[in-house]
Short mmCIF file of N, CA and C in Angstrom, two decimals:
data_model
loop_
_atom_site.label_atom_id
_atom_site.label_comp_id
_atom_site.label_asym_id
_atom_site.label_seq_id
_atom_site.Cartn_x
_atom_site.Cartn_y
_atom_site.Cartn_z
N MET A 163 -8.49 15.41 -17.81
CA MET A 163 -7.05 15.39 -17.93
C MET A 163 -6.44 15.78 -16.60
N THR A 164 -5.35 15.17 -16.26
CA THR A 164 -4.69 15.45 -15.00
C THR A 164 -3.96 16.79 -15.08
N ARG A 165 -4.24 17.66 -14.13
CA ARG A 165 -3.60 18.98 -14.13
C ARG A 165 -2.23 18.93 -13.46
N ASP A 166 -2.06 18.05 -12.56
CA ASP A 166 -0.80 17.94 -11.83
C ASP A 166 0.24 17.31 -12.76
N ARG A 167 1.20 18.09 -13.19
CA ARG A 167 2.19 17.61 -14.17
C ARG A 167 3.03 16.46 -13.66
N ARG A 168 3.40 16.52 -12.38
CA ARG A 168 4.21 15.44 -11.81
C ARG A 168 3.43 14.13 -11.85
N ARG A 169 2.16 14.19 -11.46
CA ARG A 169 1.32 12.99 -11.46
C ARG A 169 1.16 12.45 -12.89
N LYS A 170 0.99 13.36 -13.82
CA LYS A 170 0.82 12.96 -15.22
C LYS A 170 2.10 12.30 -15.73
N SER A 171 3.26 12.83 -15.36
CA SER A 171 4.51 12.22 -15.81
C SER A 171 4.71 10.86 -15.16
N GLU A 172 4.28 10.71 -13.89
CA GLU A 172 4.37 9.40 -13.23
C GLU A 172 3.45 8.40 -13.92
N ILE A 173 2.27 8.84 -14.31
CA ILE A 173 1.34 7.95 -15.02
C ILE A 173 1.95 7.53 -16.35
N HIS A 174 2.55 8.46 -17.07
CA HIS A 174 3.19 8.14 -18.35
C HIS A 174 4.36 7.18 -18.15
N ALA A 175 5.15 7.39 -17.11
CA ALA A 175 6.28 6.49 -16.83
C ALA A 175 5.78 5.09 -16.50
N HIS A 176 4.74 5.01 -15.67
CA HIS A 176 4.16 3.70 -15.33
C HIS A 176 3.58 3.03 -16.58
N GLN A 177 2.93 3.82 -17.40
CA GLN A 177 2.35 3.32 -18.65
C GLN A 177 3.44 2.74 -19.55
N ALA A 178 4.54 3.44 -19.67
CA ALA A 178 5.64 2.97 -20.52
C ALA A 178 6.30 1.72 -19.94
N ALA A 179 6.45 1.68 -18.63
CA ALA A 179 7.12 0.54 -17.99
C ALA A 179 6.28 -0.73 -18.04
N THR A 180 4.96 -0.57 -17.91
CA THR A 180 4.10 -1.75 -17.85
C THR A 180 3.39 -2.07 -19.16
N GLY A 181 3.36 -1.11 -20.07
CA GLY A 181 2.68 -1.33 -21.34
C GLY A 181 1.17 -1.21 -21.23
N THR A 182 0.68 -0.64 -20.12
CA THR A 182 -0.76 -0.47 -19.97
C THR A 182 -1.22 0.79 -20.68
N ALA A 183 -2.49 0.85 -20.98
CA ALA A 183 -3.06 2.04 -21.59
C ALA A 183 -3.05 3.19 -20.58
N TYR A 184 -3.04 4.41 -21.07
CA TYR A 184 -2.98 5.58 -20.20
C TYR A 184 -4.14 5.60 -19.22
N LEU A 185 -5.34 5.33 -19.70
CA LEU A 185 -6.52 5.38 -18.82
C LEU A 185 -6.47 4.30 -17.75
N VAL A 186 -5.94 3.14 -18.08
CA VAL A 186 -5.79 2.06 -17.09
C VAL A 186 -4.79 2.50 -16.02
N ALA A 187 -3.66 3.05 -16.45
CA ALA A 187 -2.64 3.52 -15.51
C ALA A 187 -3.22 4.63 -14.63
N ARG A 188 -4.00 5.51 -15.20
CA ARG A 188 -4.60 6.60 -14.44
C ARG A 188 -5.59 6.07 -13.39
N ARG A 189 -6.35 5.03 -13.76
CA ARG A 189 -7.28 4.41 -12.81
C ARG A 189 -6.53 3.76 -11.66
N GLN A 190 -5.38 3.16 -11.95
CA GLN A 190 -4.57 2.54 -10.91
C GLN A 190 -4.10 3.59 -9.92
N PHE A 191 -3.70 4.75 -10.42
CA PHE A 191 -3.25 5.83 -9.55
C PHE A 191 -4.42 6.37 -8.74
N ALA A 192 -5.60 6.44 -9.35
CA ALA A 192 -6.79 6.93 -8.64
C ALA A 192 -7.20 5.96 -7.54
N ALA A 193 -6.92 4.67 -7.73
CA ALA A 193 -7.28 3.67 -6.73
C ALA A 193 -6.55 3.94 -5.41
N LEU A 194 -5.28 4.33 -5.48
CA LEU A 194 -4.53 4.65 -4.25
C LEU A 194 -5.14 5.86 -3.56
N ALA A 195 -5.50 6.87 -4.31
CA ALA A 195 -6.11 8.06 -3.72
C ALA A 195 -7.42 7.69 -3.02
N GLU A 196 -8.19 6.80 -3.61
CA GLU A 196 -9.45 6.37 -3.01
C GLU A 196 -9.22 5.59 -1.71
N VAL A 197 -8.23 4.69 -1.72
CA VAL A 197 -7.89 3.92 -0.51
C VAL A 197 -7.43 4.86 0.59
N MET A 198 -6.62 5.84 0.25
CA MET A 198 -6.12 6.78 1.26
C MET A 198 -7.27 7.62 1.83
N GLN A 199 -8.27 7.91 1.01
CA GLN A 199 -9.42 8.65 1.49
C GLN A 199 -10.26 7.78 2.44
N GLN A 200 -10.39 6.50 2.12
CA GLN A 200 -11.18 5.59 2.95
C GLN A 200 -10.49 5.24 4.27
N HIS A 201 -9.17 5.31 4.30
CA HIS A 201 -8.38 4.96 5.49
C HIS A 201 -7.51 6.17 5.87
N PRO A 202 -8.08 7.13 6.60
CA PRO A 202 -7.37 8.39 6.87
C PRO A 202 -6.12 8.25 7.74
N ARG A 203 -5.92 7.14 8.43
CA ARG A 203 -4.72 6.96 9.26
C ARG A 203 -3.65 6.14 8.54
N LEU A 204 -3.92 5.74 7.30
CA LEU A 204 -2.94 4.98 6.50
C LEU A 204 -1.84 5.91 6.02
N ASN A 205 -0.59 5.50 6.24
CA ASN A 205 0.56 6.27 5.77
C ASN A 205 1.70 5.29 5.49
N SER A 206 2.88 5.77 5.17
CA SER A 206 3.99 4.89 4.80
C SER A 206 4.40 3.95 5.94
N TYR A 207 4.16 4.34 7.18
CA TYR A 207 4.49 3.51 8.34
C TYR A 207 3.51 2.35 8.49
N GLY A 208 2.30 2.56 8.15
CA GLY A 208 1.23 1.58 8.32
C GLY A 208 -0.03 2.32 8.72
N ILE A 209 -0.68 1.85 9.79
CA ILE A 209 -1.87 2.53 10.31
C ILE A 209 -1.44 3.31 11.55
N GLY A 210 -1.65 4.61 11.54
CA GLY A 210 -1.23 5.45 12.66
C GLY A 210 0.23 5.85 12.55
N VAL A 211 0.80 6.28 13.66
CA VAL A 211 2.19 6.74 13.67
C VAL A 211 3.01 5.92 14.65
N PHE A 212 4.32 5.98 14.50
CA PHE A 212 5.23 5.25 15.37
C PHE A 212 5.23 5.87 16.77
N ASP A 213 5.12 5.04 17.78
CA ASP A 213 5.22 5.42 19.19
C ASP A 213 4.31 6.61 19.54
N PRO A 214 3.00 6.49 19.32
CA PRO A 214 2.09 7.63 19.51
C PRO A 214 1.97 8.10 20.95
N LEU A 215 2.19 7.22 21.92
CA LEU A 215 2.01 7.61 23.31
C LEU A 215 3.08 8.58 23.80
N ARG A 216 4.21 8.61 23.13
CA ARG A 216 5.30 9.50 23.53
C ARG A 216 5.28 10.83 22.76
N LYS A 217 4.26 11.03 21.95
CA LYS A 217 4.20 12.24 21.12
C LYS A 217 3.00 13.07 21.49
N THR A 218 3.14 14.37 21.25
CA THR A 218 2.01 15.27 21.45
C THR A 218 1.05 15.10 20.28
N ALA A 219 -0.13 15.64 20.43
CA ALA A 219 -1.12 15.57 19.35
C ALA A 219 -0.59 16.24 18.09
N GLU A 220 0.10 17.35 18.26
CA GLU A 220 0.67 18.06 17.11
C GLU A 220 1.74 17.22 16.41
N GLN A 221 2.59 16.56 17.18
CA GLN A 221 3.63 15.71 16.59
C GLN A 221 2.99 14.53 15.83
N ARG A 222 1.93 13.96 16.39
CA ARG A 222 1.24 12.86 15.71
C ARG A 222 0.63 13.33 14.40
N ARG A 223 0.01 14.51 14.41
CA ARG A 223 -0.58 15.05 13.18
C ARG A 223 0.50 15.31 12.13
N THR A 224 1.63 15.87 12.57
CA THR A 224 2.74 16.16 11.64
C THR A 224 3.31 14.87 11.06
N ASP A 225 3.54 13.87 11.91
CA ASP A 225 4.06 12.58 11.44
C ASP A 225 3.10 11.91 10.47
N LEU A 226 1.81 11.96 10.79
CA LEU A 226 0.81 11.34 9.93
C LEU A 226 0.76 12.03 8.57
N ALA A 227 0.80 13.36 8.57
CA ALA A 227 0.77 14.11 7.30
C ALA A 227 2.00 13.79 6.45
N ALA A 228 3.18 13.74 7.09
CA ALA A 228 4.41 13.43 6.35
C ALA A 228 4.37 12.01 5.81
N GLY A 229 3.87 11.07 6.60
CA GLY A 229 3.77 9.69 6.16
C GLY A 229 2.77 9.50 5.03
N ARG A 230 1.68 10.26 5.05
CA ARG A 230 0.69 10.17 3.97
C ARG A 230 1.26 10.75 2.68
N GLU A 231 2.03 11.82 2.80
CA GLU A 231 2.70 12.39 1.63
C GLU A 231 3.66 11.38 1.02
N GLU A 232 4.43 10.73 1.87
CA GLU A 232 5.40 9.72 1.42
C GLU A 232 4.68 8.55 0.74
N LEU A 233 3.56 8.13 1.31
CA LEU A 233 2.80 7.04 0.71
C LEU A 233 2.24 7.44 -0.65
N ALA A 234 1.69 8.64 -0.75
CA ALA A 234 1.14 9.11 -2.02
C ALA A 234 2.23 9.19 -3.10
N ALA A 235 3.46 9.49 -2.70
CA ALA A 235 4.56 9.56 -3.65
C ALA A 235 5.00 8.17 -4.12
N GLY A 236 4.65 7.12 -3.37
CA GLY A 236 5.04 5.75 -3.72
C GLY A 236 3.99 5.01 -4.52
N VAL A 237 3.22 5.74 -5.29
CA VAL A 237 2.09 5.14 -6.02
C VAL A 237 2.53 4.05 -6.99
N VAL A 238 3.67 4.20 -7.63
CA VAL A 238 4.14 3.19 -8.59
C VAL A 238 4.41 1.87 -7.86
N MET A 239 5.05 1.93 -6.71
CA MET A 239 5.32 0.72 -5.94
C MET A 239 4.02 0.08 -5.46
N VAL A 240 3.05 0.89 -5.08
CA VAL A 240 1.75 0.36 -4.64
C VAL A 240 1.07 -0.39 -5.78
N VAL A 241 1.07 0.19 -6.95
CA VAL A 241 0.43 -0.44 -8.11
C VAL A 241 1.15 -1.74 -8.48
N GLU A 242 2.47 -1.72 -8.48
CA GLU A 242 3.24 -2.93 -8.81
C GLU A 242 3.03 -4.02 -7.77
N THR A 243 2.96 -3.63 -6.50
CA THR A 243 2.74 -4.60 -5.42
C THR A 243 1.34 -5.19 -5.52
N ALA A 244 0.36 -4.36 -5.83
CA ALA A 244 -1.02 -4.86 -5.99
C ALA A 244 -1.08 -5.87 -7.14
N ALA A 245 -0.39 -5.59 -8.23
CA ALA A 245 -0.36 -6.54 -9.35
C ALA A 245 0.30 -7.85 -8.94
N TRP A 246 1.41 -7.77 -8.19
CA TRP A 246 2.09 -8.98 -7.74
C TRP A 246 1.18 -9.79 -6.82
N LEU A 247 0.49 -9.12 -5.92
CA LEU A 247 -0.42 -9.82 -5.01
C LEU A 247 -1.53 -10.55 -5.78
N CYS A 248 -2.13 -9.87 -6.74
CA CYS A 248 -3.21 -10.48 -7.52
C CYS A 248 -2.72 -11.71 -8.29
N GLU A 249 -1.49 -11.67 -8.76
CA GLU A 249 -0.93 -12.79 -9.53
C GLU A 249 -0.49 -13.96 -8.65
N ASN A 250 -0.13 -13.70 -7.39
CA ASN A 250 0.52 -14.73 -6.58
C ASN A 250 -0.21 -15.20 -5.33
N ILE A 251 -1.08 -14.39 -4.77
CA ILE A 251 -1.71 -14.73 -3.49
C ILE A 251 -3.23 -14.76 -3.65
N THR A 252 -3.81 -15.92 -3.38
CA THR A 252 -5.25 -16.10 -3.48
C THR A 252 -5.95 -15.46 -2.28
N PRO A 253 -7.00 -14.67 -2.53
CA PRO A 253 -7.74 -14.08 -1.42
C PRO A 253 -8.62 -15.13 -0.72
N ILE A 254 -8.75 -14.98 0.60
CA ILE A 254 -9.67 -15.81 1.38
C ILE A 254 -10.52 -14.88 2.24
N LYS A 255 -11.55 -15.41 2.88
CA LYS A 255 -12.46 -14.57 3.65
C LYS A 255 -11.90 -14.13 5.00
N THR A 256 -11.20 -15.02 5.69
CA THR A 256 -10.77 -14.73 7.05
C THR A 256 -9.42 -14.03 7.08
N PRO A 257 -9.35 -12.80 7.59
CA PRO A 257 -8.07 -12.08 7.67
C PRO A 257 -7.18 -12.63 8.79
N THR A 258 -6.09 -13.30 8.41
CA THR A 258 -5.17 -13.87 9.39
C THR A 258 -3.71 -13.55 9.09
N ALA A 259 -3.40 -13.10 7.89
CA ALA A 259 -2.01 -12.85 7.49
C ALA A 259 -1.64 -11.39 7.78
N SER A 260 -0.60 -11.20 8.61
CA SER A 260 -0.15 -9.86 8.96
C SER A 260 0.52 -9.17 7.77
N SER A 261 0.19 -7.90 7.59
CA SER A 261 0.79 -7.14 6.49
C SER A 261 2.30 -7.12 6.58
N TYR A 262 2.82 -7.02 7.78
CA TYR A 262 4.27 -6.94 7.95
C TYR A 262 4.95 -8.25 7.58
N THR A 263 4.33 -9.38 7.92
CA THR A 263 4.88 -10.68 7.56
C THR A 263 4.84 -10.90 6.06
N VAL A 264 3.69 -10.61 5.46
CA VAL A 264 3.53 -10.84 4.01
C VAL A 264 4.40 -9.88 3.21
N LYS A 265 4.61 -8.68 3.74
CA LYS A 265 5.51 -7.71 3.10
C LYS A 265 6.89 -8.32 2.94
N HIS A 266 7.38 -9.01 3.97
CA HIS A 266 8.70 -9.64 3.90
C HIS A 266 8.71 -10.83 2.95
N VAL A 267 7.63 -11.56 2.86
CA VAL A 267 7.52 -12.66 1.89
C VAL A 267 7.64 -12.09 0.49
N MET A 268 6.93 -11.00 0.22
CA MET A 268 6.98 -10.38 -1.09
C MET A 268 8.38 -9.84 -1.40
N GLU A 269 9.02 -9.23 -0.41
CA GLU A 269 10.37 -8.68 -0.63
C GLU A 269 11.36 -9.79 -0.98
N ARG A 270 11.27 -10.93 -0.29
CA ARG A 270 12.16 -12.05 -0.61
C ARG A 270 11.88 -12.61 -2.00
N ALA A 271 10.62 -12.66 -2.38
CA ALA A 271 10.24 -13.22 -3.68
C ALA A 271 10.62 -12.31 -4.84
N THR A 272 10.54 -11.00 -4.63
CA THR A 272 10.79 -10.06 -5.73
C THR A 272 12.14 -9.37 -5.66
N GLY A 273 12.74 -9.32 -4.46
CA GLY A 273 14.00 -8.59 -4.30
C GLY A 273 13.82 -7.09 -4.25
N ARG A 274 12.59 -6.61 -4.02
CA ARG A 274 12.30 -5.18 -3.98
C ARG A 274 11.75 -4.80 -2.62
N TYR A 275 12.24 -3.68 -2.08
CA TYR A 275 11.78 -3.18 -0.79
C TYR A 275 10.47 -2.43 -0.95
N VAL A 276 9.57 -2.62 0.00
CA VAL A 276 8.31 -1.90 0.04
C VAL A 276 8.02 -1.55 1.50
N THR A 277 7.52 -0.35 1.75
CA THR A 277 7.18 0.02 3.13
C THR A 277 5.92 -0.72 3.55
N ASN A 278 5.70 -0.80 4.84
CA ASN A 278 4.51 -1.46 5.36
C ASN A 278 3.25 -0.76 4.85
N GLY A 279 3.27 0.56 4.83
CA GLY A 279 2.11 1.32 4.34
C GLY A 279 1.84 1.09 2.86
N GLU A 280 2.90 1.03 2.05
CA GLU A 280 2.72 0.74 0.63
C GLU A 280 2.12 -0.64 0.44
N PHE A 281 2.60 -1.60 1.23
CA PHE A 281 2.05 -2.95 1.12
C PHE A 281 0.58 -2.99 1.52
N ILE A 282 0.25 -2.33 2.62
CA ILE A 282 -1.15 -2.29 3.07
C ILE A 282 -2.03 -1.64 2.00
N ALA A 283 -1.58 -0.52 1.46
CA ALA A 283 -2.36 0.16 0.42
C ALA A 283 -2.54 -0.74 -0.80
N ALA A 284 -1.49 -1.46 -1.18
CA ALA A 284 -1.58 -2.35 -2.34
C ALA A 284 -2.60 -3.47 -2.10
N ALA A 285 -2.58 -4.05 -0.90
CA ALA A 285 -3.52 -5.13 -0.59
C ALA A 285 -4.96 -4.59 -0.54
N LEU A 286 -5.13 -3.38 -0.05
CA LEU A 286 -6.46 -2.77 -0.04
C LEU A 286 -6.94 -2.47 -1.46
N VAL A 287 -6.03 -1.97 -2.31
CA VAL A 287 -6.36 -1.73 -3.71
C VAL A 287 -6.74 -3.03 -4.39
N ALA A 288 -6.03 -4.11 -4.07
CA ALA A 288 -6.29 -5.41 -4.68
C ALA A 288 -7.59 -6.05 -4.17
N GLY A 289 -8.13 -5.53 -3.06
CA GLY A 289 -9.44 -5.98 -2.60
C GLY A 289 -9.44 -7.11 -1.59
N TYR A 290 -8.35 -7.35 -0.90
CA TYR A 290 -8.31 -8.39 0.13
C TYR A 290 -9.15 -7.97 1.34
N THR A 291 -9.79 -8.96 1.99
CA THR A 291 -10.50 -8.66 3.23
C THR A 291 -9.46 -8.26 4.27
N PHE A 292 -9.85 -7.42 5.22
CA PHE A 292 -8.86 -6.91 6.17
C PHE A 292 -9.47 -6.67 7.54
N LYS A 293 -8.57 -6.55 8.52
CA LYS A 293 -8.93 -6.20 9.89
C LYS A 293 -7.73 -5.46 10.46
N TYR A 294 -7.97 -4.30 11.06
CA TYR A 294 -6.88 -3.52 11.65
C TYR A 294 -6.23 -4.25 12.80
N ALA A 295 -4.91 -4.19 12.88
CA ALA A 295 -4.12 -4.69 14.01
C ALA A 295 -2.94 -3.73 14.13
N GLN A 296 -3.24 -2.47 14.46
CA GLN A 296 -2.31 -1.35 14.36
C GLN A 296 -0.93 -1.63 14.93
N PRO A 297 0.12 -1.24 14.23
CA PRO A 297 0.18 -0.46 13.00
C PRO A 297 0.03 -1.32 11.75
N ASN A 298 -0.15 -2.61 11.92
CA ASN A 298 -0.30 -3.51 10.78
C ASN A 298 -1.77 -3.76 10.49
N VAL A 299 -2.01 -4.55 9.48
CA VAL A 299 -3.36 -4.94 9.11
C VAL A 299 -3.33 -6.44 8.83
N LEU A 300 -4.35 -7.15 9.26
CA LEU A 300 -4.48 -8.57 8.93
C LEU A 300 -5.27 -8.67 7.64
N PHE A 301 -4.78 -9.50 6.70
CA PHE A 301 -5.44 -9.66 5.42
C PHE A 301 -5.86 -11.11 5.21
N GLY A 302 -6.92 -11.28 4.44
CA GLY A 302 -7.39 -12.60 4.06
C GLY A 302 -6.59 -13.10 2.87
N MET A 303 -5.47 -13.75 3.15
CA MET A 303 -4.57 -14.25 2.12
C MET A 303 -4.30 -15.73 2.37
N SER A 304 -4.24 -16.50 1.31
CA SER A 304 -4.05 -17.93 1.41
C SER A 304 -2.72 -18.29 2.07
N ALA A 305 -2.80 -19.04 3.17
CA ALA A 305 -1.59 -19.49 3.87
C ALA A 305 -0.78 -20.43 2.97
N ARG A 306 -1.45 -21.21 2.16
CA ARG A 306 -0.77 -22.13 1.24
C ARG A 306 0.07 -21.35 0.23
N ASP A 307 -0.50 -20.30 -0.33
CA ASP A 307 0.26 -19.47 -1.29
C ASP A 307 1.44 -18.77 -0.61
N LEU A 308 1.22 -18.29 0.60
CA LEU A 308 2.29 -17.61 1.33
C LEU A 308 3.43 -18.59 1.65
N LYS A 309 3.06 -19.78 2.04
CA LYS A 309 4.08 -20.80 2.35
C LYS A 309 4.87 -21.16 1.08
N ARG A 310 4.17 -21.25 -0.04
CA ARG A 310 4.82 -21.57 -1.32
C ARG A 310 5.80 -20.47 -1.72
N MET A 311 5.44 -19.21 -1.44
CA MET A 311 6.29 -18.07 -1.81
C MET A 311 7.49 -17.94 -0.87
N ASN A 312 7.35 -18.42 0.35
CA ASN A 312 8.39 -18.24 1.36
C ASN A 312 9.53 -19.14 1.13
#
C-alpha cells in the first residue's frame, strides 16, 4: 500500500478519471519513478538544465533537483501523454523524431500543454527507442503518423 497520501490520492484521482483499476493506475505511476531512476538528468526541462555553461555546479544541481521534483509532480500528464502516444504514433527502430517537435504535434492535436520533460518521460514509459540530443531526445516514431497528426 502506498504510504504517501498525496501519491495515493493522485492515483485515486487518475483511476476515477480514466476508469482504470487501482493497481493498473499504481503501476503507471511506478513507471515514471522507474524512468526517472534510469535517467538521472531527466527533469521538466528535458535532459540536463537550461544554459549549464553559465551556472555553477551548485546552481546546476539545484535546478536539476527542482526540475525533477516538478516532473515527478506531473505524473498524471506523463501517463496521459504515454497513452496518447501508444494510441497515435507507431514506434520504429531508428530514433529521428525530436521530443520537442513531437511535443508540439501532440499539443496541437490534443489542445493540452506538456513540458518537454513530461513528453520525454511519457515516450520513455511507452517504450520508444531513443537517443539523447540534449536537452531533447530523439525518438523512434513513425514520420507518417506524425505528418498525419500535424
